[in-house]
CSV table of C-alpha atoms in Angstrom, one decimal:
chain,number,residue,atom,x,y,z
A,6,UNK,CA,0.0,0.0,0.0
A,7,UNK,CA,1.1,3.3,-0.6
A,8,UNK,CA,-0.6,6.8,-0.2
A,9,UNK,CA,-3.9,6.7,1.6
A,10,UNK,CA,-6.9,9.1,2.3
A,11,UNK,CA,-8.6,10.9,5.3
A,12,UNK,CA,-12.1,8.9,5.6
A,13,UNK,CA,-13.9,12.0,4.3
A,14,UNK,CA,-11.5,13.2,1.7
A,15,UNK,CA,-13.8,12.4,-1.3
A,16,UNK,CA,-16.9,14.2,0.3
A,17,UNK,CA,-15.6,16.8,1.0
A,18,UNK,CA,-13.5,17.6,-2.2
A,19,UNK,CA,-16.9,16.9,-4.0
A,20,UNK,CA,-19.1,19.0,-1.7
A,21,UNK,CA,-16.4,21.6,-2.6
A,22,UNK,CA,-16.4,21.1,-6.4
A,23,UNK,CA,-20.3,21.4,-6.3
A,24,UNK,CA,-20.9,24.4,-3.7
A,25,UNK,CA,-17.8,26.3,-6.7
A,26,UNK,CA,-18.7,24.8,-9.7
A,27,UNK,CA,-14.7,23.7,-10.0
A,28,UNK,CA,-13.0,21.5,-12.2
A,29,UNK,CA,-10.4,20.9,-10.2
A,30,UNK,CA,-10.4,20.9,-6.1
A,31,UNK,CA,-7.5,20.5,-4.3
A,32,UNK,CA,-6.7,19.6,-0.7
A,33,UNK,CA,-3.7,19.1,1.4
A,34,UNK,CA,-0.6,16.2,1.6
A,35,UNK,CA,1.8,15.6,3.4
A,36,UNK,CA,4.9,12.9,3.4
A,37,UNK,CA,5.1,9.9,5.6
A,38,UNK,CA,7.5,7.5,5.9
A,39,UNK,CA,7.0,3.7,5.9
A,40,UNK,CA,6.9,3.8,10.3
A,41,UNK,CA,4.1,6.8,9.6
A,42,UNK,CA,6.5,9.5,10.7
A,43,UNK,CA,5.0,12.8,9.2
A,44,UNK,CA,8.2,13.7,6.6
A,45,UNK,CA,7.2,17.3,5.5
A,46,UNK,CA,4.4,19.0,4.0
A,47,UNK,CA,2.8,21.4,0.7
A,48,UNK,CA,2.1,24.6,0.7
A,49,UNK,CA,-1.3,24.8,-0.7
A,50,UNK,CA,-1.5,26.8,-4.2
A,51,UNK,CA,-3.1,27.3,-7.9
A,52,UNK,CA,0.0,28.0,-9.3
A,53,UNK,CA,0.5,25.8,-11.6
A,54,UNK,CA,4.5,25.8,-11.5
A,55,UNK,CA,4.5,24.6,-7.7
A,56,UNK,CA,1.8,22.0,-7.9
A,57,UNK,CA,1.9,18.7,-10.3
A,58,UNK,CA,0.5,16.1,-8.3
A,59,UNK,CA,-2.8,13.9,-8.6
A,60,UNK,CA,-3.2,12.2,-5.5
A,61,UNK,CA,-4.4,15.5,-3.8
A,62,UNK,CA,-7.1,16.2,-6.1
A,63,UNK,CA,-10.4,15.3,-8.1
A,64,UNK,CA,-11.0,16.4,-11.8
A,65,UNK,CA,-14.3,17.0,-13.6
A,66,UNK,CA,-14.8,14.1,-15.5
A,67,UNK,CA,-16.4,16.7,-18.7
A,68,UNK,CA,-13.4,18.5,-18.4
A,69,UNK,CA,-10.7,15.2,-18.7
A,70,UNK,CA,-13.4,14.0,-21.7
A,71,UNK,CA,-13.7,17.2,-23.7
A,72,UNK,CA,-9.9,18.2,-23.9
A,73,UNK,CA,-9.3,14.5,-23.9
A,74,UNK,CA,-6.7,14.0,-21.0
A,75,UNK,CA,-5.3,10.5,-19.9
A,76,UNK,CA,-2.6,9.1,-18.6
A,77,UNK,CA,-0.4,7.8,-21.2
A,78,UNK,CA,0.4,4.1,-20.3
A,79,UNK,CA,3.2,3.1,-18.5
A,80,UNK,CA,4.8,6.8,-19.0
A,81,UNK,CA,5.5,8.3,-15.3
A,82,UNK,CA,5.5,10.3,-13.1
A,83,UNK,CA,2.0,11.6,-13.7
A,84,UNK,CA,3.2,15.4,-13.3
A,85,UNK,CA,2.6,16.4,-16.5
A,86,UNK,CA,-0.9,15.3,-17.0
A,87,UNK,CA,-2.1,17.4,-14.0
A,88,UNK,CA,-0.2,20.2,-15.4
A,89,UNK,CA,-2.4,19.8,-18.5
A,90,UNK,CA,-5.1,19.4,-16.1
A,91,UNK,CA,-4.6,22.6,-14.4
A,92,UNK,CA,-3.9,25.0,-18.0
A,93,UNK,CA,-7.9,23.4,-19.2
A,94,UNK,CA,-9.5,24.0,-16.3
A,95,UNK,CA,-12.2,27.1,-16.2
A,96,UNK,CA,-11.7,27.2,-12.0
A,97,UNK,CA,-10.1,25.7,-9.3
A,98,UNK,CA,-10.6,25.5,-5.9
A,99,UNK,CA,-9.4,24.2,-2.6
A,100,UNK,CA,-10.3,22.6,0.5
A,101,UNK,CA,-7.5,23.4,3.3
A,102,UNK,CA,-7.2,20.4,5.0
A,103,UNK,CA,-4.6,17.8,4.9
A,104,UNK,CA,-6.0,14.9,3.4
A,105,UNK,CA,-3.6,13.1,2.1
A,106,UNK,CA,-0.6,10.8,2.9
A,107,UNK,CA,2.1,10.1,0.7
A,108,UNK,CA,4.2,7.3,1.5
A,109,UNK,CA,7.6,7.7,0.9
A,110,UNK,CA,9.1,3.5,0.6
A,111,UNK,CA,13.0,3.0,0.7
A,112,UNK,CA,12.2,0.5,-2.6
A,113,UNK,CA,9.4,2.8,-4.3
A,114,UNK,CA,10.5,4.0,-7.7
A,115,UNK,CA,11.4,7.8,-6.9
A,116,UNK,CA,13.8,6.0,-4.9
A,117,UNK,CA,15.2,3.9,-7.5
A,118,UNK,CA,16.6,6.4,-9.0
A,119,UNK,CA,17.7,4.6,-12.2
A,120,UNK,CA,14.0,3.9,-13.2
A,121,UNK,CA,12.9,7.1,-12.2
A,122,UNK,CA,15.3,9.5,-14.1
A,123,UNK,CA,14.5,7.5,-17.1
A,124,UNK,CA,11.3,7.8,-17.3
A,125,UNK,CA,11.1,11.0,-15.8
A,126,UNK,CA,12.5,12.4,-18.6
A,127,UNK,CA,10.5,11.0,-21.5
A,128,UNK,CA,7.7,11.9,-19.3
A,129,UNK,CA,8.7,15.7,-19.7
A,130,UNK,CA,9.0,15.5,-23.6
A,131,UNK,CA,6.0,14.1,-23.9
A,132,UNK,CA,4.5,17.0,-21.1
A,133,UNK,CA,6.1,19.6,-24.0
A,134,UNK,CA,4.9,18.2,-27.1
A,135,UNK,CA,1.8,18.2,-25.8
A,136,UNK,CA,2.1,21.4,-24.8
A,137,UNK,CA,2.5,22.8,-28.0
A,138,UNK,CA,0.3,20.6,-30.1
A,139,UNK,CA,-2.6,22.1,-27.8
A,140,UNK,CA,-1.7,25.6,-28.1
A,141,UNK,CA,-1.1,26.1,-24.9
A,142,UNK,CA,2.7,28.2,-25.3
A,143,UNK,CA,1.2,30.6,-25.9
A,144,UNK,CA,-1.0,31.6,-22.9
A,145,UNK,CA,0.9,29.4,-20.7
A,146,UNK,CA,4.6,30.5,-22.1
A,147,UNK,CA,6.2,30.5,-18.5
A,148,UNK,CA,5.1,28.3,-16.9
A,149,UNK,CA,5.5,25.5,-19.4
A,150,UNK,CA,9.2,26.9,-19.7
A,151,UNK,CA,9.8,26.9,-15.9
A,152,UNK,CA,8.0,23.1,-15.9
A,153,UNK,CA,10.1,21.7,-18.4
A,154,UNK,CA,13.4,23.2,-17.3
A,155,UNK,CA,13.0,21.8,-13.6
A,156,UNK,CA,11.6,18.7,-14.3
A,157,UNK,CA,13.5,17.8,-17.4
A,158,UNK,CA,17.0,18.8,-15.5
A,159,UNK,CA,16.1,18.4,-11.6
A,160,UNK,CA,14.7,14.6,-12.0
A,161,UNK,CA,18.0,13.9,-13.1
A,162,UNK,CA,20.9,16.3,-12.2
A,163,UNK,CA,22.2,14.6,-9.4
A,164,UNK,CA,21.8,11.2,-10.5
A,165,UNK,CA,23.5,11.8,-13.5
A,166,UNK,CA,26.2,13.1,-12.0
A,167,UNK,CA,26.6,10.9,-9.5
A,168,UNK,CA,26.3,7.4,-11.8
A,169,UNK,CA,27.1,8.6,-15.4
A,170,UNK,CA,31.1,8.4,-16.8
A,171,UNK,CA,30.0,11.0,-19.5
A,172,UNK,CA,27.8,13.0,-17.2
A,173,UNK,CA,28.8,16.6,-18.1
A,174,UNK,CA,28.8,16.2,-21.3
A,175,UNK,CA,24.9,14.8,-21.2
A,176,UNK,CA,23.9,18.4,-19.2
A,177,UNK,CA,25.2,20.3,-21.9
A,178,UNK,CA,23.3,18.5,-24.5
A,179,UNK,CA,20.2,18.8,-22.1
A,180,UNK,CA,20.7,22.5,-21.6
A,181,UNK,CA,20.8,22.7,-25.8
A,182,UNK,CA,18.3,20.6,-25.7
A,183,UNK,CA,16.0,23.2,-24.0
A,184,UNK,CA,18.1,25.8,-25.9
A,185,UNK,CA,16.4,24.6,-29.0
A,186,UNK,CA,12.9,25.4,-27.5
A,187,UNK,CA,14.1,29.0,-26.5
A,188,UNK,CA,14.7,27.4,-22.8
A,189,UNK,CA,17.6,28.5,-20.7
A,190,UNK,CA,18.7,29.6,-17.2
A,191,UNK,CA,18.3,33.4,-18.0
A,192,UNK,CA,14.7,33.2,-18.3
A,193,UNK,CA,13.1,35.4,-15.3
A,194,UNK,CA,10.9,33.2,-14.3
A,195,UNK,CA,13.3,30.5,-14.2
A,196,UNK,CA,15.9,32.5,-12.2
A,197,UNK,CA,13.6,33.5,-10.3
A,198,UNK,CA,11.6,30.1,-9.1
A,199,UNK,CA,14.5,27.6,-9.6
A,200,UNK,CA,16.4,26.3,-6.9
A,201,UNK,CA,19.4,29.0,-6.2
A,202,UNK,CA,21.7,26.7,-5.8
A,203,UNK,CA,20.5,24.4,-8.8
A,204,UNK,CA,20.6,27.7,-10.8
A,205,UNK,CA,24.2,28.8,-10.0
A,206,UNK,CA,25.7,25.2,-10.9
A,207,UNK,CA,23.9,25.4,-13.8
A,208,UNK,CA,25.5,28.9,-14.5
A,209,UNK,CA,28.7,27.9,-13.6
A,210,UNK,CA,28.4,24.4,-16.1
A,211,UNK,CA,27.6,27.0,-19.0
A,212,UNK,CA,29.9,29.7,-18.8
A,213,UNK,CA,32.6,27.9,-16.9
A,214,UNK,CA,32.2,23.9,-17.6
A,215,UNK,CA,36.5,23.8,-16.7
A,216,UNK,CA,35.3,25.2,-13.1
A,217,UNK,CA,32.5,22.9,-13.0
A,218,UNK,CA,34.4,19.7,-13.7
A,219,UNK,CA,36.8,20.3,-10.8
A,220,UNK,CA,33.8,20.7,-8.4
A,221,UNK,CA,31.8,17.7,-9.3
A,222,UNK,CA,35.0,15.8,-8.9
A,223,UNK,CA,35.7,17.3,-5.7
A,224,UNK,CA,31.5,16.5,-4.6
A,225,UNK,CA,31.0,13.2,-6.3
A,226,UNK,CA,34.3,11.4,-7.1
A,227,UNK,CA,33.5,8.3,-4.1
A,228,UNK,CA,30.8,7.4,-7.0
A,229,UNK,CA,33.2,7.1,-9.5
A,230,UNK,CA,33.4,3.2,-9.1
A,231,UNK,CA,29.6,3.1,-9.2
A,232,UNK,CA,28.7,4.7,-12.0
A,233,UNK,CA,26.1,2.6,-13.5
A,234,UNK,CA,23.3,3.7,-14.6
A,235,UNK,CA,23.4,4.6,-18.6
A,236,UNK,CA,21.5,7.2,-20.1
A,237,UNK,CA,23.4,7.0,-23.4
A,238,UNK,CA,20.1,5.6,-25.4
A,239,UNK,CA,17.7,8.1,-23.5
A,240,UNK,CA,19.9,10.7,-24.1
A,241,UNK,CA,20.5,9.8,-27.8
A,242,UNK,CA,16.7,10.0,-28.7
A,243,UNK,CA,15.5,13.1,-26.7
A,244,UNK,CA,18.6,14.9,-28.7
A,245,UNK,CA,17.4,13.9,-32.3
């Protein structure tokens, strides 16, 4: 079992959506460990650059049929489908009350880190082209940008560094990556949401990737007899 519900979750996220007339309603979560230990919590928000999960939430079923959203099968995390969600939706509301527990397993996939990062990032392409063949760019501009930048680069930065021989190399194709789409770390919104320090390694790996070699060695060198995890295939395809 993972994630579980407050006994009266679903009533009162409907009696919500009803009483607004929502397409969306969103309550709290919070992050448990396997013992039930409350980990941390979220902030509750609209915005759709700081909220991307489904677990917290209902969806007008009209809503998920006329712009026909689904989950893409066997493509996670889900983020990018409530993101999708959230740009079609005429209102949303919230219910402030935590809810929800997310259960955060030693073996789950966001912990396998391997799996995750892979599929994390084909989950973000496929959050972009979407994205554009829905015309949402241009109403939704930044926060697609700041979406695909952290997701596309956070889900995997440190793994990548930590596991991959070539891994320096495979950030500055990501960064052209985005590059191609008019994505980079100078974009306001980006500079100003990302992670600070994120954001200055980043800076540092484009304008001074000499400076940035010496300071992953220095930080993640003990991994260099455990690299193993290859993104050379992944990497390949996103970049064609």
């Amino acid at each position: 079992q993972d994630d579980y519900i407050g006994k009266d979750m679903c009533q009162l996220l409907y009696q919500k959506a009803i009483k607004d007339d929502a397409d969306i309603v969103i309550c709290g979560i919070q992050w448990v460990s396997d013992s039930g230990t409350v980990l941390g919590d979220r902030k509750l928000s609209v915005d759709i650059k700081f909220n991307t999960m489904t677990q917290d939430k209902i969806y007008r079923r009209s809503m998920l049929k006329n712009h026909n959203l689904f989950f893409i099968e066997n493509i996670i995390p889900e983020d990018w489908f409530n993101s999708l969600c959230m740009m079609c939706a005429n209102k949303i509301s919230i219910v402030d009350k935590t809810l929800v527990s997310y259960v955060q397993h030693k073996n789950s996939l966001v912990a396998n880190q391997r799996d995750w990062v892979n599929q994390a990032l084909i989950s973000e392409n496929c959050f972009f082209e979407e994205c554009k063949s829905r015309g949402l760019l241009e109403k939704y501009r930044d926060e697609v940008n700041y979406l695909y930048f952290y997701r596309y680069i956070w889900d995997g930065y440190k793994s990548i560094l930590k596991y991959e021989v070539n891994s320096i190399d495979i950030l500055q194709k990501m960064l052209k990556h985005l590059e191609s789409n008019n994505i980079t770390i100078h974009d306001k919104v980006i500079k100003k949401n990302l992670h600070k320090r994120l954001w200055r390694q980043l800076w540092i790996l484009t304008n001074y990737p000499v400076l940035f070699r010496f300071f992953i060695f220095v930080k993640y060198h003990k991994y260099e007899k455990s690299r193993i995890v290859d993104y050379k295939k992944i990497t390949q395809t996103m970049m064609e």
